CSV table of C-alpha atoms and ligand atoms in Angstrom, one decimal:
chain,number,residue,atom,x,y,z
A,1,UNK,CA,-1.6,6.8,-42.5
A,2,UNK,CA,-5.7,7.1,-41.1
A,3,UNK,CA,-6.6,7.0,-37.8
A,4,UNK,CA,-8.3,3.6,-38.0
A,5,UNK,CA,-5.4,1.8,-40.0
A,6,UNK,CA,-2.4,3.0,-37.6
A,7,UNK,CA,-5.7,1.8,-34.7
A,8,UNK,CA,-5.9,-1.9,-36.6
A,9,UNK,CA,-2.2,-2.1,-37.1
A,10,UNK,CA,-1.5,-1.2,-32.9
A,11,UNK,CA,-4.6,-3.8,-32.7
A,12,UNK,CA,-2.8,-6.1,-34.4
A,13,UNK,CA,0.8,-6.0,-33.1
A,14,UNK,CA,-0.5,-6.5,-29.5
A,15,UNK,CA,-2.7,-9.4,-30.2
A,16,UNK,CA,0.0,-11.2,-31.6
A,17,UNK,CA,2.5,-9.7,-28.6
A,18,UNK,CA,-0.3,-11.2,-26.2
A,19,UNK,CA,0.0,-14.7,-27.8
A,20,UNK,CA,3.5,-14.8,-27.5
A,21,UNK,CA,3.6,-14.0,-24.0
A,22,UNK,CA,0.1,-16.0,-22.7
A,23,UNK,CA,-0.3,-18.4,-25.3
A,24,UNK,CA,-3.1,-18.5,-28.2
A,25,UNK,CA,-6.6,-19.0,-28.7
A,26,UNK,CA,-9.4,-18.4,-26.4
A,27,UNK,CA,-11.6,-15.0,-26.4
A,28,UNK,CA,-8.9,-12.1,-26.7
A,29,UNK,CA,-10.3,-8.5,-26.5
A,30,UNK,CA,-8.6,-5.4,-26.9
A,31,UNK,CA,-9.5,-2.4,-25.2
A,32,UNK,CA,-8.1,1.3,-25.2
A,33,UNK,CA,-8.4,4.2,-22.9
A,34,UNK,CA,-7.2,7.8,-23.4
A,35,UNK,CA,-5.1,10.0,-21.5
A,36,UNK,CA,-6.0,13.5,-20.6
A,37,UNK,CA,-4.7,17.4,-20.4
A,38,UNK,CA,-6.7,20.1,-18.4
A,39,UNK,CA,-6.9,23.4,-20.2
A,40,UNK,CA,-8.7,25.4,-17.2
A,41,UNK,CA,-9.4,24.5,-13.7
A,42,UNK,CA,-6.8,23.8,-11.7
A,43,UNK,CA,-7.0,22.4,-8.1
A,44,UNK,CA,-10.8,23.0,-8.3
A,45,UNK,CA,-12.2,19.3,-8.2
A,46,UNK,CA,-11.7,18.8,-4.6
A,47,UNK,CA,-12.9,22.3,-3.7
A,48,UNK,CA,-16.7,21.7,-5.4
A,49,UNK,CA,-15.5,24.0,-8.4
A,50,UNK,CA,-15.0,23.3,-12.5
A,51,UNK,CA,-12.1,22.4,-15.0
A,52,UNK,CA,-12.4,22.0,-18.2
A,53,UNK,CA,-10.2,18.6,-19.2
A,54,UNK,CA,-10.0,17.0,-22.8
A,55,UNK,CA,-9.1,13.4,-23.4
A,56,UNK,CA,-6.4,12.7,-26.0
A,57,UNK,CA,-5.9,10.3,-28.7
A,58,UNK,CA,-2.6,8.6,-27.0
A,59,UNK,CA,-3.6,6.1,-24.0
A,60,UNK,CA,-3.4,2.9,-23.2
A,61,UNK,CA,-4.2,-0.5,-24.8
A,62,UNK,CA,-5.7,-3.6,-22.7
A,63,UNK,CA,-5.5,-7.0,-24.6
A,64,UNK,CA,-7.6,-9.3,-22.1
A,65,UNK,CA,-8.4,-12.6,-22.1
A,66,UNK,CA,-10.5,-14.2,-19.0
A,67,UNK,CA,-8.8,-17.5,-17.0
A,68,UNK,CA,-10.4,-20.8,-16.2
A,69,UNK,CA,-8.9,-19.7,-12.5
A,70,UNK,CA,-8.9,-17.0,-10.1
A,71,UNK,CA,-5.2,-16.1,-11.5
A,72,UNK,CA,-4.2,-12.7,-12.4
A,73,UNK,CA,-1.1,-12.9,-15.1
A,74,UNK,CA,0.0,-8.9,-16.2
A,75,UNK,CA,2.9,-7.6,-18.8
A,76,UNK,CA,3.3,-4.1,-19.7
A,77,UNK,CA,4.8,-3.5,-23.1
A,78,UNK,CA,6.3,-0.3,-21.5
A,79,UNK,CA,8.1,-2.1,-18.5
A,80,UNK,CA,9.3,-5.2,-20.3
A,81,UNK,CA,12.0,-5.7,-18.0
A,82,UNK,CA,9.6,-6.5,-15.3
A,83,UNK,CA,8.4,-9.9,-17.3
A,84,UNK,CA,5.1,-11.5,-16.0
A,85,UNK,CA,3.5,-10.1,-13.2
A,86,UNK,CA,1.3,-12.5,-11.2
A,87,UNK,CA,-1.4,-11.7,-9.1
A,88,UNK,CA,-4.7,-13.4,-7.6
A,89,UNK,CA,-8.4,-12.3,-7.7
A,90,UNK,CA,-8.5,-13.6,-3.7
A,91,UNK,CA,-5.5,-11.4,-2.6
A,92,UNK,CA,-6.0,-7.5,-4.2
A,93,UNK,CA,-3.8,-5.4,-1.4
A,94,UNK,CA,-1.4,-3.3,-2.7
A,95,UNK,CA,2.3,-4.6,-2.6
A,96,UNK,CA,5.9,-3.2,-3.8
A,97,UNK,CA,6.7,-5.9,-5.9
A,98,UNK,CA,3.2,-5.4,-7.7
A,99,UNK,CA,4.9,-2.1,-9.0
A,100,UNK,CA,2.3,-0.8,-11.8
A,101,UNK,CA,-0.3,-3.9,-11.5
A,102,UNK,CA,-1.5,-1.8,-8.5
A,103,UNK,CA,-3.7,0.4,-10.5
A,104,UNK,CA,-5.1,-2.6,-12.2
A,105,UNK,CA,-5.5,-4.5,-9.2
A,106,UNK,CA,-6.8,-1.6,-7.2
A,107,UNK,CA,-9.6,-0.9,-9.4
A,108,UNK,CA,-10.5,-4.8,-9.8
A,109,UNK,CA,-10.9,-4.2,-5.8
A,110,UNK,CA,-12.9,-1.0,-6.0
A,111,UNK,CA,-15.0,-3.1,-8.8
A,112,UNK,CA,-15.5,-5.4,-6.2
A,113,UNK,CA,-16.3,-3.3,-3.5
A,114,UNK,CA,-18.6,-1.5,-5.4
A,115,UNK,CA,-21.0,-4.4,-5.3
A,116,UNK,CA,-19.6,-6.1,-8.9
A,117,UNK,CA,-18.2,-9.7,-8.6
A,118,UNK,CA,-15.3,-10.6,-10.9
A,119,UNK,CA,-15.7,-14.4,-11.1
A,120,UNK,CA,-12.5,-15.3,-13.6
A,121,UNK,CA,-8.9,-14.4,-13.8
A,122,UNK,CA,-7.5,-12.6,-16.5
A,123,UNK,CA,-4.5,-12.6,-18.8
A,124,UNK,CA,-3.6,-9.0,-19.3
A,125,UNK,CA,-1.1,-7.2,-21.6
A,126,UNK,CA,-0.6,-3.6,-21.2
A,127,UNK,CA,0.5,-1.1,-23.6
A,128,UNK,CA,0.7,2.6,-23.5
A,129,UNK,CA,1.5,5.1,-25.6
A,130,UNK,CA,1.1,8.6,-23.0
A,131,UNK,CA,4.8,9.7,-23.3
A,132,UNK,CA,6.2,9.0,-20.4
A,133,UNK,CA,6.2,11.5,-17.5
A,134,UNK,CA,4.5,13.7,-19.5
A,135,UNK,CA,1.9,14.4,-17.0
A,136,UNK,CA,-1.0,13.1,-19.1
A,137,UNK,CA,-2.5,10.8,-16.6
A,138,UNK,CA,-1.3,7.6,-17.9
A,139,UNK,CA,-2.6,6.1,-14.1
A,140,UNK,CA,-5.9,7.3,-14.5
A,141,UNK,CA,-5.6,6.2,-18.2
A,142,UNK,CA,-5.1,2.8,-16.6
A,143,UNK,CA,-7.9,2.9,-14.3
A,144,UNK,CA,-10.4,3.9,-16.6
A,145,UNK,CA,-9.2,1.6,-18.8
A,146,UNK,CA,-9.7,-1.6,-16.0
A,147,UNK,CA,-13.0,-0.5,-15.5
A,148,UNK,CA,-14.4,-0.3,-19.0
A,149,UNK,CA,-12.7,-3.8,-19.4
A,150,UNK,CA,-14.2,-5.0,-16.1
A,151,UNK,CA,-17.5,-3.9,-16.8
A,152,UNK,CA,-17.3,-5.5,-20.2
A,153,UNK,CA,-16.0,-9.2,-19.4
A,154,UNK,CA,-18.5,-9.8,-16.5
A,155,UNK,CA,-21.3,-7.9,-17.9
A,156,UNK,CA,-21.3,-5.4,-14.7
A,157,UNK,CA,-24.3,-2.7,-14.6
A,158,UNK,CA,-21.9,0.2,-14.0
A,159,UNK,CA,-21.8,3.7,-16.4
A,160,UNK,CA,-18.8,5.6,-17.2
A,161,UNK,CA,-19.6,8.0,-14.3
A,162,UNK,CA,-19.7,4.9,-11.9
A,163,UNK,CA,-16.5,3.9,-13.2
A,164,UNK,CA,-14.4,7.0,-13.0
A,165,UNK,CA,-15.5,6.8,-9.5
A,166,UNK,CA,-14.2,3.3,-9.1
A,167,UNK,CA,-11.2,4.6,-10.9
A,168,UNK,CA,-10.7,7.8,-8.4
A,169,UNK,CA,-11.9,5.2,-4.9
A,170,UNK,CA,-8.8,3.0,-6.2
A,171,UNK,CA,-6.4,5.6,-6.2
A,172,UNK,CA,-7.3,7.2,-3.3
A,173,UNK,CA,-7.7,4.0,-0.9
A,174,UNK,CA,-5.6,1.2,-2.7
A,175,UNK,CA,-2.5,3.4,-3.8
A,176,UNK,CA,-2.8,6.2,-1.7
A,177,UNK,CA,-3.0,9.2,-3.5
A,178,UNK,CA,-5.4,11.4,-2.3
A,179,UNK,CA,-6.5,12.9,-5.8
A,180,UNK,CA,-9.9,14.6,-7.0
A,181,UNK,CA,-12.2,13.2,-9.8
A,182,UNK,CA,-10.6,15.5,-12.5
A,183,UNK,CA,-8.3,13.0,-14.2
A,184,UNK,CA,-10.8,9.8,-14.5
A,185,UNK,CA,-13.8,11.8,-15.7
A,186,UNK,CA,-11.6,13.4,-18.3
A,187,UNK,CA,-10.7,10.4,-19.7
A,188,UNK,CA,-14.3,8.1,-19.0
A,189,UNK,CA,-15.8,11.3,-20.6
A,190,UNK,CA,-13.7,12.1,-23.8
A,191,UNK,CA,-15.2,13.2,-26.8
A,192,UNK,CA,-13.0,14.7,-30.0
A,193,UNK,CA,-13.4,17.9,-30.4
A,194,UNK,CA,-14.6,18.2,-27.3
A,195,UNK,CA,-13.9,19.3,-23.9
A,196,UNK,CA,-15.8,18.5,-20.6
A,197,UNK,CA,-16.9,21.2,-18.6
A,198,UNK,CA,-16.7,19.4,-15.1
A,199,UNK,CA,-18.4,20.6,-11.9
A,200,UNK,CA,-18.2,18.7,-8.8
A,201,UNK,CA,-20.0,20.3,-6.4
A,202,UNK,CA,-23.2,20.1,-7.0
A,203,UNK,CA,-21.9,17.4,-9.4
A,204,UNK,CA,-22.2,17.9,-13.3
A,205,UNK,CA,-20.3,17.9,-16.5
A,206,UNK,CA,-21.2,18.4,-20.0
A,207,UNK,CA,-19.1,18.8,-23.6
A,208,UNK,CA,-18.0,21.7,-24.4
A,209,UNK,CA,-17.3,21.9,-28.1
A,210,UNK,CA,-13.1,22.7,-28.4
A,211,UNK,CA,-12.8,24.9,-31.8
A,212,UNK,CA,-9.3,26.3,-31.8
A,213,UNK,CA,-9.2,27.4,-35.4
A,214,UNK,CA,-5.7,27.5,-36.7
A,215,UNK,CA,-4.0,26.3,-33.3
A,216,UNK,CA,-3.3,23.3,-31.1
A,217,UNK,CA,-2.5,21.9,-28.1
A,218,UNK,CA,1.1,21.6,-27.5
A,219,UNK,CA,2.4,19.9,-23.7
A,220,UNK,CA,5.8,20.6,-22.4
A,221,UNK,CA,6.8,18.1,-20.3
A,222,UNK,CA,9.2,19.7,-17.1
A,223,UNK,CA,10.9,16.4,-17.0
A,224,UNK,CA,11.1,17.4,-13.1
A,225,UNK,CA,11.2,14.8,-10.9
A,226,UNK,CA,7.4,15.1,-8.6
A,227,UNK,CA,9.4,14.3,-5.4
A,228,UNK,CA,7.4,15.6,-2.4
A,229,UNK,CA,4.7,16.5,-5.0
A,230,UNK,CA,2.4,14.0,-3.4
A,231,UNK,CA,2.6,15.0,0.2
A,232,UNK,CA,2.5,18.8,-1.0
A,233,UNK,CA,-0.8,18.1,-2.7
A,234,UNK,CA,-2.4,16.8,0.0
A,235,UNK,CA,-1.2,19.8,2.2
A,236,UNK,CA,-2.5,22.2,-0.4
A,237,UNK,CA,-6.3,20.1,0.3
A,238,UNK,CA,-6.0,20.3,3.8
A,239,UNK,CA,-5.2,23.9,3.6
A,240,UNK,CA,-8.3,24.8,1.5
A,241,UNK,CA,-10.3,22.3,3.8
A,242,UNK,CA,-9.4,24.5,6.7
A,243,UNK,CA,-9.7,28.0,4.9
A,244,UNK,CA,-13.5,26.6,4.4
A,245,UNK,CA,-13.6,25.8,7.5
A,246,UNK,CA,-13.1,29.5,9.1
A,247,UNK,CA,-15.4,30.6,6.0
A,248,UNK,CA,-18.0,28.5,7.0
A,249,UNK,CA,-18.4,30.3,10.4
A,250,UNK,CA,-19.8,33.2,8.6
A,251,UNK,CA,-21.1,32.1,5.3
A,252,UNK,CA,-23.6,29.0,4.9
A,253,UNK,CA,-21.0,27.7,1.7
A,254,UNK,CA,-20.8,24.0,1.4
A,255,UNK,CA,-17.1,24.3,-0.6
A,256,UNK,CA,-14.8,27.2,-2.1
A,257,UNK,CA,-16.7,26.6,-5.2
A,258,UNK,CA,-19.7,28.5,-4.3
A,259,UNK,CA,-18.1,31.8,-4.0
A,260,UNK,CA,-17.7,34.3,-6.1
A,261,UNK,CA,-14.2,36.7,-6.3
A,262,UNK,CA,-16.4,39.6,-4.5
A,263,UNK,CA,-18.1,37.3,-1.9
A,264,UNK,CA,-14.9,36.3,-1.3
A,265,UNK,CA,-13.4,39.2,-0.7
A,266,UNK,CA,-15.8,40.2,1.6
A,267,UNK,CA,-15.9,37.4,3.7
A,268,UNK,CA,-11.7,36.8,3.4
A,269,UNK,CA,-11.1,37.6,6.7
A,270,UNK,CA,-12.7,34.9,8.5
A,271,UNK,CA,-9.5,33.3,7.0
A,272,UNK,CA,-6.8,33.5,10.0
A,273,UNK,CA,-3.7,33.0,8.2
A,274,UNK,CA,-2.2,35.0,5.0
A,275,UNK,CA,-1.4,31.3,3.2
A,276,UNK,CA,-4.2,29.9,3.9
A,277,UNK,CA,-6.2,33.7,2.7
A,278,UNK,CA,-4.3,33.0,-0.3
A,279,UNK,CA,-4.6,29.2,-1.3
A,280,UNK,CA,-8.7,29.5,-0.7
A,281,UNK,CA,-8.5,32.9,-3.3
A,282,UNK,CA,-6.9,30.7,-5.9
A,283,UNK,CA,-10.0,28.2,-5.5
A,284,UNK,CA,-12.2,31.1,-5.6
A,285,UNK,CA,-10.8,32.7,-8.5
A,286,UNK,CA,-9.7,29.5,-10.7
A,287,UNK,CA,-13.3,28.4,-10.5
A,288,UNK,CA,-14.5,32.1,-11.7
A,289,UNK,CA,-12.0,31.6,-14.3
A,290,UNK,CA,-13.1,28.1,-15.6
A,291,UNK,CA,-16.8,29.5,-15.8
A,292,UNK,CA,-15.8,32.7,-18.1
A,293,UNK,CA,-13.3,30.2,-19.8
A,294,UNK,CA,-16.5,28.2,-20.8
A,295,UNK,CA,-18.1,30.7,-22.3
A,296,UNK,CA,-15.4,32.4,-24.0
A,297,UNK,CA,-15.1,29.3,-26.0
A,298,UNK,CA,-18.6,29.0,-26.6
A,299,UNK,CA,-18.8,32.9,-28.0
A,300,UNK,CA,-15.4,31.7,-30.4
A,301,UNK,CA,-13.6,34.4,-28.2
A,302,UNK,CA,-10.2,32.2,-28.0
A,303,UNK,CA,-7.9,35.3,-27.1
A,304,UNK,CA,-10.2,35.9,-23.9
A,305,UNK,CA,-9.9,32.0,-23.3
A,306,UNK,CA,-6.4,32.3,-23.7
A,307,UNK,CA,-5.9,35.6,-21.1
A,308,UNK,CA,-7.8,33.2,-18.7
A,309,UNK,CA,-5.6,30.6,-19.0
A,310,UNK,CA,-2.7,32.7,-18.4
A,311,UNK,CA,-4.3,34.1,-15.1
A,312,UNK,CA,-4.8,30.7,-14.3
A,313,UNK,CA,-0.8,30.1,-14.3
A,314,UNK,CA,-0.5,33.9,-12.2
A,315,UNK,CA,-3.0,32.3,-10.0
A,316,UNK,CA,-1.2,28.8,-9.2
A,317,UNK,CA,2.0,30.7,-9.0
A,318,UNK,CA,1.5,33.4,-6.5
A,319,UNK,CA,-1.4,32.0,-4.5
A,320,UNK,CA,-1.7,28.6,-4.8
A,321,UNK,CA,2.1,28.1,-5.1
A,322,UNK,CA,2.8,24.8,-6.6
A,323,UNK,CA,4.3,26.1,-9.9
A,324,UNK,CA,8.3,26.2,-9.2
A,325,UNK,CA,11.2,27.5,-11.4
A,326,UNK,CA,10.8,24.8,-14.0
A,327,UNK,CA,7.0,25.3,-14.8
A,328,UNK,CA,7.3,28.6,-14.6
A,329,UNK,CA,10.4,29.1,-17.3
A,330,UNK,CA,8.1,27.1,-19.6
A,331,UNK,CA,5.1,29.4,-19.0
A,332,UNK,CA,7.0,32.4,-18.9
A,333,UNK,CA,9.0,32.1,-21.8
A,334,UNK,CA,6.2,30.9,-23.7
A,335,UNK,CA,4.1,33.7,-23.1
A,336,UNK,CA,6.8,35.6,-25.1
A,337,UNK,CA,7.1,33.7,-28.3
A,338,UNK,CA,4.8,34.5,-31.3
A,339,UNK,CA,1.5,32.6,-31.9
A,340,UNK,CA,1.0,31.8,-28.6
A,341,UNK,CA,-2.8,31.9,-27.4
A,342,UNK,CA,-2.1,30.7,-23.6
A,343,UNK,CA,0.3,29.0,-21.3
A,344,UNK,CA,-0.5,27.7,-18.2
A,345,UNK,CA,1.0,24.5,-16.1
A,346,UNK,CA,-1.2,21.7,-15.8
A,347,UNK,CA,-2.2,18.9,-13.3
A,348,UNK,CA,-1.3,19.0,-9.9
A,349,UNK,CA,2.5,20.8,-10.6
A,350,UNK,CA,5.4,21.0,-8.5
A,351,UNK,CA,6.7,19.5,-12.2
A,352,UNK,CA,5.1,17.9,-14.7
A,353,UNK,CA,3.8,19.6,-17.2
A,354,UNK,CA,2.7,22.8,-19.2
A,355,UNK,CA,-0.3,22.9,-21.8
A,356,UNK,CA,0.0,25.5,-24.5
A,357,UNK,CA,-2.6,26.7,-27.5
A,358,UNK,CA,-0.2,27.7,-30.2
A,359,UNK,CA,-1.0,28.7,-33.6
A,360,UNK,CA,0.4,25.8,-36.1
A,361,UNK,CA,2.6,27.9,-37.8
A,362,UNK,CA,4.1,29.2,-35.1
A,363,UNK,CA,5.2,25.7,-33.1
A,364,UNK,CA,8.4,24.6,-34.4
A,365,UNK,CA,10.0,27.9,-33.7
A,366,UNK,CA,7.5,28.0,-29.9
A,367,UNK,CA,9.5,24.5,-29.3
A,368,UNK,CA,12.8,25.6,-30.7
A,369,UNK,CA,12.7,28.6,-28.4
A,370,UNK,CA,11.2,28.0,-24.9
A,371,UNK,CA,13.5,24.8,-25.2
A,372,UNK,CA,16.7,26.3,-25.7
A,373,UNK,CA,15.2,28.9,-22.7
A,374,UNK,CA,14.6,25.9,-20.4
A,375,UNK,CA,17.5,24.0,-21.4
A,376,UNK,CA,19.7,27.1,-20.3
A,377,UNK,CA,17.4,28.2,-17.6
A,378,UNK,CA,17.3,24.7,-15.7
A,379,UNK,CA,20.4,22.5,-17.0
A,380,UNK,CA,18.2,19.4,-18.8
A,381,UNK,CA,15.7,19.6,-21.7
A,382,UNK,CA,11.9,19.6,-22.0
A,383,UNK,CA,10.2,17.7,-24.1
A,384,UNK,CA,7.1,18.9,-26.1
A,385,UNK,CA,4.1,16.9,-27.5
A,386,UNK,CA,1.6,18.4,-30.3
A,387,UNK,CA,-1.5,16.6,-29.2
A,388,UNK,CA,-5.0,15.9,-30.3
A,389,UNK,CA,-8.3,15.2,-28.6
A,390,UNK,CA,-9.3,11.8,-28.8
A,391,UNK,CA,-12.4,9.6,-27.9
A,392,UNK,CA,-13.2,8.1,-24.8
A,393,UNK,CA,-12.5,4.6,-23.4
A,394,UNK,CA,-13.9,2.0,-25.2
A,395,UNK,CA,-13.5,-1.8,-26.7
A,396,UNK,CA,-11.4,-1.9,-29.9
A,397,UNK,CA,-12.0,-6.4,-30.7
B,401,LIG,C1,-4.2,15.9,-10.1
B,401,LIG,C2,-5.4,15.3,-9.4
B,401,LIG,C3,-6.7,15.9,-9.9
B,401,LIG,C4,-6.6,17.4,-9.7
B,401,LIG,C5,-5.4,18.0,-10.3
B,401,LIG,C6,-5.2,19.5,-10.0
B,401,LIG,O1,-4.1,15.7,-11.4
B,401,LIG,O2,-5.4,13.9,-9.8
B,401,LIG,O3,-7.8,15.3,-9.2
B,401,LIG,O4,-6.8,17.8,-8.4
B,401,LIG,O5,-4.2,17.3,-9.8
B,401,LIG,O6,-6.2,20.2,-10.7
């Protein structure tokens, strides 16, 4: 089946799904945003350096339709066992019993803050279809995908950029989670066939056209629980804060990011402790990697783009340390199997996931293999996703 039937079809099943649940009639519009993987870049966006994301063609699906009242009504397809959600436009602060509304609610806030009123209520039903705990960014998915819907039901003056940094203010301040801007450009920027080359410090991005010839992107999925992968992260941030820190008191840098490997090693030093030495090298040299990663892909050179993704996985191993026996198996045995281009983990680790460029020939026996590795490596299975690029967020009805 096309693209666009299987999209009218989804279209179709939800609107009638929203009726049942919120009743019918009224202005119903349907919304989608995508989810994202990061080829190259890794723990760079909060250190002024560059990745190089693409958006997907999974996501998530908004059907929306505005309330007389101030009355927020959610229900996510994917947690039907939590039923209606309610919610009010006068009382966004995070709560337990809000469970995934937060991200919705969060951005409506950020919106809000931002300078945007949001007169109505809405009736909201939710439907994603990111496999779950694959590590795609189905929250940022979420985000994105509030803000585009935001902006479009009160006619806000906002741009994608504005919202992906609604998006990333929501996360960090309404649910805590102290991430970068990686995830919510990825997605408010996505292009097929295209991957964004993102800088943040100074700030820029631009497509990068994404030709892998005769291979794709496969994601193994860890299935590792995160557990102290939040608090880890933000050690990892403080870590390269401080290493910039002692930097700073001989070089005039304004983040990791504008070093290169030999500056670096000439100024690593100033850095006090081995760890720390080690976490601000990985910024250093990830960033250097992303920029030859770029143009390897530009010049066609996909075996050079692939040797840089590995190095990227060395790198977050051994220096940055946030890879762990799981991610590692995957990456590991992947690099051994036939048709492989690169392996690396992807996202913030300590679990989640792996992305992989595999020749298509070559991926039922890549998946049969590093699976049956894993399975006997770590005790539980990984699950693994051929994925495509996909457009950016945007109103489907
Ligand atoms: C998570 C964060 C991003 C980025 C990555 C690591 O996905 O949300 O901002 O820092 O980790 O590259």
């Amino acid at each position: 089946m096309d693209t666009t039937k299987r999209e009218a079809e989804t279209v179709a099943r939800l609107e009638k799904n929203f009726s049942g649940k919120f009743g019918e009639g009224g202005d119903i519009r349907v919304y989608f945003a995508p989810g994202r993987v990061n080829l190259i870049g890794e723990h760079t966006d909060y250190n002024g350096g560059a990745s190089l994301p693409v958006a997907l063609d999974v996501g998530t699906y908004f059907v929306v339709r505005e309330r007389p009242d101030r009355t927020l009504r959610f229900f996510s397809e994917n947690f039907p066992d939590e039923g209606i959600i309610e919610g009010s436009l006068d009382d966004l602060t995070w709560s337990k019993e809000a469970s995934w509304t937060n991200y919705p609610k969060g951005v409506m806030w950020a919106f809000e803050k931002d300078g945007h009123g949001i007169p109505h209520g809405f009736d909201i039903l939710v439907w994603g279809n990111i496999p779950n705990g694959s590590g795609l960014s189905s929250s940022a998915s979420v985000e994105v995908g509030t803000g585009i819907m935001l902006k479009d039901m009160t006619g806000a003056d906002v741009d994608l950029e504005e919202i992906a940094r609604i998006g990333q203010y929501a996360e960090n301040n309404f649910n805590g989670v102290n991430c970068g801007i990686l995830d919510q450009m990825a997605i408010a920027m996505g292009a097929p066939g295209q991957a964004l080359y993102l800088r943040t410090a100074p700030f820029a991005y631009e497509h990068v056209p994404l030709d892998l010839g005769d291979a794709r992107i496969v994601v193994a999925s860890s299935n590792k629980k995160r557990g102290l992968g939040d608090s880890k992260y933000n050690e990892r941030r403080a870590e390269c804060e401080e290493a910039l820190g002692e930097l700073q008191q001989e070089t005039s840098i304004s983040s990791l990011g504008d070093l290169s490997n030999e500056e670096f090693a000439a100024h690593e030093q100033a850095i006090a402790s081995p760890v720390r030495r080690r976490r601000a090298r990985h910024a250093v040299s990830e960033n250097q990697r992303t920029l030859e990663a770029c143009s390897a892909l530009r010049d066609g050179d996909l075996g050079k783009f692939g040797e840089l993704m590995n190095a990227s996985h060395v790198s977050l191993r051994d220096d940055y340390e946030v890879t762990g026996p799981e991610l590692d198996t995957l990456v590991e045995s992947a690099w051994e199997q036939p048709g492989v281009i690169g392996a690396r983990m992807t996202g913030a680790g300590f679990g989640g996931c792996t992305v992989n460029i595999v020749r298509e020939q070559d991926i039922p026996a890549f998946i049969e293999n590093v699976g049956s590795k894993y399975l006997d490596t770590i005790g539980y299975a990984a699950d693994f996703f051929t994925v495509n690029t996909g457009e950016g967020p945007r109103r489907l009805k």
